[in-house]
Coordinates of N, CA and C in Angstrom, one line a residue:
M110 N 0.9 -1.2 -0.1 CA 0.1 0.0 -0.1 C 0.9 1.0 0.1
T111 N 2.0 1.2 0.8 CA 2.9 2.4 0.9 C 3.5 2.6 -0.5
E112 N 3.7 1.5 -1.1 CA 4.4 1.4 -2.6 C 3.4 2.5 -3.5
T113 N 2.3 2.0 -3.5 CA 1.4 2.7 -4.3 C 1.2 4.2 -4.0
F114 N 1.2 4.5 -2.9 CA 0.8 5.8 -2.4 C 2.1 6.8 -2.9
H115 N 3.4 6.1 -2.6 CA 4.9 6.8 -3.2 C 5.0 6.8 -4.5
S116 N 4.3 5.9 -5.3 CA 4.3 6.2 -6.7 C 3.5 6.9 -7.2
Q117 N 2.2 7.0 -6.7 CA 1.2 8.1 -7.0 C 1.9 9.4 -6.8
L118 N 2.2 9.7 -5.5 CA 2.7 10.8 -5.1 C 3.8 11.4 -6.1
S119 N 5.2 10.4 -6.2 CA 5.9 10.8 -7.0 C 5.4 11.2 -8.5
T120 N 4.6 10.6 -9.1 CA 4.3 10.9 -10.3 C 3.3 12.3 -10.5
R121 N 2.5 12.5 -9.5 CA 1.8 13.7 -9.6 C 2.4 15.0 -9.3
L122 N 3.5 15.0 -8.2 CA 4.3 16.0 -7.8 C 5.6 16.1 -8.2
E123 N 6.2 15.2 -9.3 CA 7.5 15.3 -9.7 C 7.6 16.5 -10.5
T124 N 6.6 17.4 -10.9 CA 6.3 18.6 -11.6 C 6.3 19.7 -11.2
Y125 N 6.0 19.6 -9.9 CA 6.0 20.6 -8.6 C 7.2 20.9 -8.0
P126 N 7.7 22.1 -7.7 CA 9.1 22.0 -6.5 C 8.6 21.6 -4.9
Q127 N 9.7 21.3 -4.6 CA 9.7 20.4 -3.4 C 8.8 21.5 -2.2
R128 N 8.7 22.6 -2.2 CA 8.1 23.4 -1.2 C 7.3 24.6 -2.2
F129 N 6.1 24.6 -2.2 CA 5.3 25.5 -2.7 C 4.0 25.8 -2.0
R130 N 3.4 27.0 -2.3 CA 2.5 27.4 -1.3 C 1.3 26.8 -1.9
A131 N 0.2 26.1 -1.0 CA -0.8 25.3 -1.9 C -2.3 25.7 -0.8
R132 N -3.3 25.4 -1.4 CA -4.5 25.3 -0.5 C -5.3 24.2 -0.9
V133 N -5.6 23.4 0.2 CA -6.0 21.9 0.4 C -7.4 22.3 1.0
A134 N -8.4 21.1 1.0 CA -9.4 21.0 1.3 C -9.9 19.6 1.7
G135 N -10.2 19.0 2.6 CA -10.9 17.8 2.8 C -11.3 17.5 4.2
R136 N -11.3 16.1 4.6 CA -12.0 15.8 5.7 C -10.6 15.3 6.6
V137 N -11.1 15.8 7.9 CA -10.0 15.3 8.8 C -10.1 14.0 9.1
E138 N -9.0 13.0 8.8 CA -9.1 11.5 9.1 C -8.6 11.1 10.4
R139 N -7.7 11.8 10.9 CA -7.0 11.3 12.5 C -6.6 12.6 12.8
V140 N -6.4 12.5 14.5 CA -6.3 13.7 15.3 C -4.9 12.9 16.0
H141 N -3.7 13.4 16.1 CA -2.5 13.0 17.2 C -2.2 14.2 18.3
I142 N -2.6 14.2 19.4 CA -2.1 14.9 20.1 C -0.9 14.4 21.0
S143 N 0.2 14.9 21.1 CA 1.3 14.4 21.6 C 1.1 14.9 23.4
H144 N 2.0 13.5 23.9 CA 1.5 13.1 25.4 C 2.3 14.6 26.2
R145 N 2.1 14.5 27.4 CA 2.6 15.6 28.1 C 3.8 16.0 28.2
E146 N 4.9 14.9 28.3 CA 6.3 15.3 28.5 C 6.8 15.8 27.3
A147 N 6.1 15.4 26.2 CA 6.8 15.9 24.9 C 6.8 17.2 24.4
N148 N 7.4 17.6 23.3 CA 7.3 19.3 22.9 C 5.8 19.2 22.4
P149 N 5.0 20.4 22.7 CA 3.8 20.8 22.1 C 3.6 20.4 20.7
R150 N 2.9 19.5 20.0 CA 2.8 19.4 18.4 C 1.4 18.7 18.3
F151 N 0.5 19.4 17.5 CA -0.9 19.0 17.3 C -0.7 18.4 15.8
E152 N -0.9 17.2 15.5 CA -0.8 16.6 14.1 C -2.3 16.2 13.9
V153 N -2.5 16.3 12.1 CA -3.8 16.1 11.8 C -3.5 15.4 10.3
I154 N -4.1 14.2 10.1 CA -4.1 13.5 8.8 C -5.1 14.1 8.0
L155 N -5.2 14.8 6.6 CA -6.4 15.2 6.2 C -6.3 14.4 5.2
L156 N -7.4 13.9 4.7 CA -7.7 13.3 3.4 C -8.3 14.1 2.2
V157 N -7.6 14.3 1.3 CA -7.7 15.6 0.2 C -8.9 15.5 -0.6
E158 N -9.8 16.3 -0.7 CA -10.7 16.4 -1.7 C -10.4 17.1 -2.7
R159 N -10.0 18.4 -2.3 CA -9.4 19.2 -3.6 C -8.2 19.7 -3.0
S160 N -7.6 20.6 -4.0 CA -6.0 21.2 -4.0 C -5.9 22.0 -5.1
K161 N -5.1 22.9 -4.6 CA -4.5 24.0 -5.7 C -3.3 24.4 -5.3
P162 N -2.5 25.0 -6.2 CA -1.4 25.6 -6.0 C -1.8 27.3 -5.9
L163 N -1.1 27.7 -4.9 CA -1.1 29.3 -4.9 C 0.2 29.9 -5.2
P164 N -0.3 31.3 -5.9 CA 1.1 32.1 -6.5 C 2.0 32.1 -5.5
P165 N 3.2 32.3 -5.5 CA 4.4 33.0 -4.4 C 3.7 34.3 -3.7
A166 N 3.9 34.2 -2.3 CA 3.3 35.7 -1.5 C 4.1 36.4 -2.2
K167 N 3.1 37.6 -2.3 CA 3.6 39.2 -2.6 C 4.3 39.8 -1.4
T168 N 5.5 40.3 -1.5 CA 6.2 41.0 -0.2 C 6.1 42.4 -0.5
H169 N 5.9 43.3 0.5 CA 6.0 44.5 0.5 C 7.3 45.3 0.0
P170 N 7.2 46.1 -1.0 CA 8.6 46.4 -1.7 C 9.5 47.2 -0.6
L171 N 9.1 47.6 0.4 CA 10.6 48.3 1.4 C 10.9 47.2 2.5
T172 N 10.0 46.6 2.8 CA 10.3 45.7 4.1 C 10.6 44.3 3.7
G173 N 10.1 44.0 2.6 CA 10.0 42.4 2.1 C 9.6 41.6 3.0
M174 N 8.5 42.1 3.8 CA 8.0 41.1 4.6 C 6.5 40.4 3.6
P175 N 6.1 39.4 3.7 CA 4.9 39.0 3.0 C 3.4 39.7 3.5
I176 N 2.8 39.9 2.2 CA 1.6 40.5 2.4 C 0.4 39.3 2.5
A177 N -0.1 39.5 3.7 CA -1.4 38.4 3.9 C -2.2 38.3 2.7
E178 N -2.6 36.9 2.6 CA -3.3 36.2 1.6 C -4.8 36.8 1.6
T179 N -5.4 37.1 0.7 CA -6.7 37.4 0.8 C -7.8 36.8 -0.2
G180 N -9.1 36.7 -0.1 CA -9.7 36.0 -1.2 C -9.4 34.9 -1.9
E181 N -8.5 34.1 -1.4 CA -8.0 33.0 -2.2 C -9.1 31.8 -1.6
D182 N -9.5 31.1 -2.7 CA -10.5 30.0 -2.3 C -10.1 28.6 -3.9
L183 N -10.5 27.6 -3.3 CA -10.3 26.6 -4.2 C -11.3 26.9 -5.3
D184 N -12.4 27.2 -5.5 CA -13.4 27.6 -6.3 C -13.2 28.8 -7.3
D185 N -12.1 29.6 -6.9 CA -11.5 30.8 -7.6 C -11.6 30.4 -9.2
T186 N -11.8 31.0 -10.2 CA -11.6 30.7 -11.4 C -10.2 31.3 -11.8
V187 N -9.4 32.1 -11.2 CA -8.0 32.5 -11.5 C -7.2 31.4 -11.9
D188 N -6.7 31.4 -12.7 CA -5.5 30.3 -13.3 C -4.3 30.6 -13.4
I189 N -3.4 30.2 -12.5 CA -2.3 30.7 -12.2 C -1.4 29.6 -12.8
C190 N -1.7 28.8 -13.3 CA -1.0 27.7 -14.7 C -0.6 28.8 -16.0
A191 N -1.5 29.5 -16.3 CA -1.2 30.3 -17.5 C -0.6 31.3 -17.4
E192 N 0.0 32.3 -18.3 CA 0.7 33.3 -18.3 C -0.1 34.4 -17.5
E193 N 0.9 35.1 -16.6 CA -0.1 36.3 -15.9 C 0.0 37.7 -16.4
E194 N -0.9 38.6 -16.1 CA -0.5 40.0 -16.8 C 0.8 40.4 -16.1
N195 N 0.8 40.1 -14.5 CA 1.9 40.7 -13.9 C 3.5 40.3 -14.4
T196 N 4.2 41.1 -14.4 CA 5.4 40.5 -14.9 C 6.3 40.0 -13.8
G197 N 5.9 40.3 -12.8 CA 6.6 39.9 -11.5 C 7.7 41.0 -10.9
R198 N 7.8 42.1 -11.5 CA 8.1 43.6 -11.0 C 7.7 44.2 -10.0
A199 N 8.3 44.5 -9.2 CA 8.0 45.5 -8.2 C 8.0 46.7 -8.6
P200 N 7.0 47.8 -8.2 CA 7.3 49.2 -8.6 C 8.6 49.6 -8.2
A201 N 9.1 50.7 -8.9 CA 10.6 51.5 -8.1 C 10.1 52.1 -7.1
V202 N 11.3 51.6 -6.0 CA 11.1 52.5 -4.9 C 12.5 53.2 -4.5
E203 N 11.9 54.5 -4.2 CA 13.1 55.5 -4.3 C 13.5 55.8 -3.3
T204 N 14.8 55.7 -2.8 CA 15.2 55.8 -1.3 C 16.5 56.9 -1.3
D205 N 16.2 57.7 -0.4 CA 17.3 58.8 0.0 C 18.6 58.1 0.8
A206 N 19.8 58.2 0.0 CA 20.9 57.7 0.6 C 21.7 58.1 1.6
G207 N 21.0 59.6 1.5 CA 21.9 60.6 2.2 C 23.0 61.6 1.5
F208 N 23.6 62.5 2.0 CA 24.4 63.7 0.9 C 24.0 63.6 -0.3
G209 N 22.6 64.0 -0.5 CA 21.8 64.2 -1.7 C 21.6 63.5 -2.7
T210 N 22.3 61.9 -2.5 CA 22.1 60.9 -3.4 C 20.9 60.4 -3.4
R211 N 20.2 60.0 -4.6 CA 19.0 59.4 -4.6 C 19.1 58.0 -5.8
F212 N 18.6 57.0 -5.3 CA 18.7 55.9 -6.3 C 17.3 54.9 -6.3
S213 N 17.1 54.2 -7.1 CA 15.9 53.7 -7.4 C 16.2 52.4 -7.4
V214 N 15.3 51.2 -6.8 CA 15.6 49.8 -6.9 C 14.3 49.1 -7.4
I215 N 14.6 48.5 -8.6 CA 13.4 47.5 -9.0 C 13.6 46.0 -8.6
K216 N 12.8 45.7 -7.8 CA 12.7 44.3 -7.9 C 12.1 43.3 -8.6
T217 N 12.6 42.0 -9.0 CA 12.0 41.5 -9.8 C 11.8 40.0 -9.4
A218 N 10.7 39.5 -9.3 CA 10.0 38.5 -8.6 C 10.3 37.2 -9.6
P219 N 10.8 36.0 -9.3 CA 11.0 35.0 -10.3 C 9.3 34.4 -10.6
R220 N 9.1 34.1 -11.8 CA 7.7 33.8 -12.5 C 7.6 32.3 -12.0
V221 N 6.5 32.0 -11.7 CA 6.2 30.7 -11.3 C 5.3 29.9 -11.9
L222 N 5.5 29.4 -13.0 CA 4.1 28.3 -13.6 C 4.1 27.0 -13.1
Y223 N 2.6 26.6 -12.7 CA 2.5 25.4 -12.2 C 2.0 24.4 -13.4
P224 N 2.0 23.0 -13.3 CA 1.3 22.3 -14.3 C -0.3 22.6 -14.1
D225 N -0.9 22.1 -15.2 CA -2.4 22.3 -15.3 C -3.3 21.2 -14.2
F226 N -2.8 20.6 -13.5 CA -3.6 19.6 -12.8 C -3.1 19.8 -11.2
S227 N -4.2 19.5 -10.3 CA -3.9 19.9 -9.0 C -2.9 19.1 -8.2
P228 N -2.2 19.5 -7.5 CA -0.9 18.7 -6.8 C -1.1 17.6 -6.3
L229 N -2.0 17.6 -5.4 CA -2.9 16.4 -4.7 C -4.2 15.9 -5.1
A230 N -4.1 14.6 -5.8 CA -5.1 14.3 -6.0 C -6.3 13.7 -5.0
P231 N -7.5 13.7 -5.5 CA -8.4 13.4 -4.4 C -8.2 11.8 -3.8
G232 N -8.4 11.6 -2.7 CA -8.0 10.4 -1.9 C -6.7 10.3 -1.4
M233 N -5.6 11.3 -1.7 CA -4.3 11.8 -1.0 C -4.6 12.0 0.3
R234 N -3.5 11.7 1.1 CA -3.2 12.4 2.5 C -2.5 13.3 2.5
V235 N -2.5 14.5 3.1 CA -1.5 15.5 3.7 C -1.5 15.4 5.2
K236 N -0.6 15.8 5.8 CA -0.3 16.0 7.1 C -0.3 17.0 7.6
L237 N -0.9 17.7 8.4 CA -1.0 19.1 8.9 C -0.4 19.0 10.3
I238 N 0.5 20.1 10.5 CA 1.4 20.0 11.9 C 1.6 21.4 12.4
W239 N 0.8 21.5 13.6 CA 0.8 22.8 14.2 C 2.0 22.7 15.3
L240 N 3.1 23.4 15.4 CA 4.1 22.9 16.4 C 3.9 24.3 17.6
G241 N 4.0 23.7 18.6 CA 3.9 24.6 19.8 C 2.3 24.4 20.3
Q242 N 1.5 23.6 19.5 CA 0.0 23.7 20.0 C -0.1 21.8 20.5
R243 N -0.8 22.1 21.7 CA -1.1 20.6 22.1 C -2.6 20.4 21.8
Q244 N -3.3 21.5 21.4 CA -4.6 21.3 20.7 C -5.0 22.4 20.0
V245 N -5.6 22.4 18.8 CA -6.4 23.4 18.0 C -7.6 23.5 18.1
P246 N -8.4 24.7 18.5 CA -10.0 24.3 18.8 C -10.6 24.2 17.4
G247 N -11.8 23.3 17.8 CA -12.3 23.2 16.4 C -12.0 22.2 15.7
I248 N -10.9 21.4 15.5 CA -10.6 20.7 15.0 C -10.7 19.2 15.5
V249 N -11.4 18.5 14.8 CA -11.6 17.2 15.5 C -11.6 16.1 14.1
A250 N -11.6 14.9 14.4 CA -11.7 13.9 13.5 C -13.1 13.7 13.1
G251 N -13.4 13.7 11.5 CA -14.6 13.8 10.9 C -14.8 15.2 10.0
G252 N -14.4 16.1 10.7 CA -14.3 17.6 10.4 C -14.0 18.0 9.0
Y253 N -14.3 19.1 8.6 CA -14.0 19.1 7.0 C -12.9 20.5 7.3
L254 N -12.0 20.6 6.6 CA -10.9 21.9 6.7 C -10.8 22.3 5.3
R255 N -10.3 23.6 5.3 CA -9.7 24.2 4.2 C -8.4 24.8 4.8
V256 N -7.4 24.4 4.2 CA -6.1 25.0 4.9 C -5.2 25.5 3.8
S257 N -4.1 26.3 4.2 CA -3.3 27.1 3.0 C -1.9 27.2 3.9
G258 N -1.0 26.8 3.2 CA 0.4 27.2 3.8 C 1.4 26.6 2.8
M259 N 2.5 26.4 3.3 CA 3.8 26.0 2.4 C 3.7 24.6 2.5
L260 N 3.3 24.0 1.3 CA 3.1 22.4 1.4 C 4.7 21.9 0.7
S261 N 5.3 21.0 1.8 CA 6.5 20.6 1.7 C 6.2 19.2 0.9
T262 N 6.9 18.6 0.0 CA 6.4 17.2 -0.4 C 7.9 16.5 -0.5
R263 N 9.0 16.8 0.2 CA 9.7 15.9 0.4 C 10.0 14.5 0.5
D264 N 9.3 14.1 1.5 CA 9.1 12.4 2.0 C 7.7 12.3 1.9
E265 N 6.8 13.3 2.4 CA 5.3 12.8 2.3 C 4.8 14.3 2.1
P266 N 4.0 14.7 2.0 CA 3.0 15.9 1.7 C 2.8 16.3 3.5
V267 N 3.3 17.5 3.7 CA 3.2 18.0 5.1 C 3.1 19.6 5.1
I268 N 2.4 20.3 5.9 CA 2.1 21.6 6.0 C 2.3 22.1 7.5
Y269 N 3.1 22.6 7.8 CA 3.3 23.1 9.0 C 2.5 24.4 9.3
N270 N 2.1 24.7 10.6 CA 1.5 25.8 11.1 C 0.5 26.4 10.0
P271 N -0.6 25.3 9.5 CA -1.2 26.1 8.1 C -2.4 27.1 8.9
R272 N -2.6 27.8 7.9 CA -3.9 28.7 8.1 C -5.3 27.9 7.9
Y273 N -6.1 27.7 8.7 CA -7.4 26.8 8.6 C -8.6 27.6 8.9
E274 N -9.2 26.9 8.1 CA -11.2 27.5 8.2 C -11.6 26.3 8.1
I275 N -12.6 26.0 9.1 CA -13.7 24.9 9.4 C -15.0 25.2 8.6
V276 N -14.9 24.1 7.8 CA -16.3 24.4 6.8 C -17.3 23.5 7.2
P277 N -18.7 23.5 7.2 CA -19.6 22.5 7.4 C -19.4 21.1 6.6
S278 N -19.2 21.3 5.1 CA -18.8 20.2 4.4 C -18.4 20.7 3.1
L279 N -17.8 20.0 2.2 CA -16.8 20.5 1.0 C -18.0 20.5 -0.3
E280 N -19.4 19.8 -0.2 CA -20.0 19.7 -1.1 C -20.5 21.2 -1.8
S281 N -20.7 22.0 -1.0 CA -21.1 23.4 -1.7 C -20.2 24.2 -2.2

């Protein structure tokens, strides 16, 4: 069984990078809470029903800090697989360097184009791990979640400290 899982995973994810932002929706299959003496760690196995890659996080031009994601959903019709209108160039930032010298910097973000298929097929499993948490409110086995975060596919699909939304069901 593990051989078929790893072969399915490798064929589906081989065209994706080892780490990329993704949004995944599915049913909580299992919850694991670490014991009292161990470091706090809350683990969930999510049975995937839908998934899609997300574009790289946009960063603030001056600070370089990522800007919070908004309005991203699994049902959005935005196609990040096709060429985007955005060239990845940030606007020029003018800075006063002192002594009457001014210069401008244009940052160019790398363009990322993903394949036309979703990264995780329905029925695959992804592990969600919240480090530093003994329990995450509202997450129970059998519930439905939408999560987003950095999906790592090195050994098995894992998302650490994902943003999550508890949904009544994924039918609608």
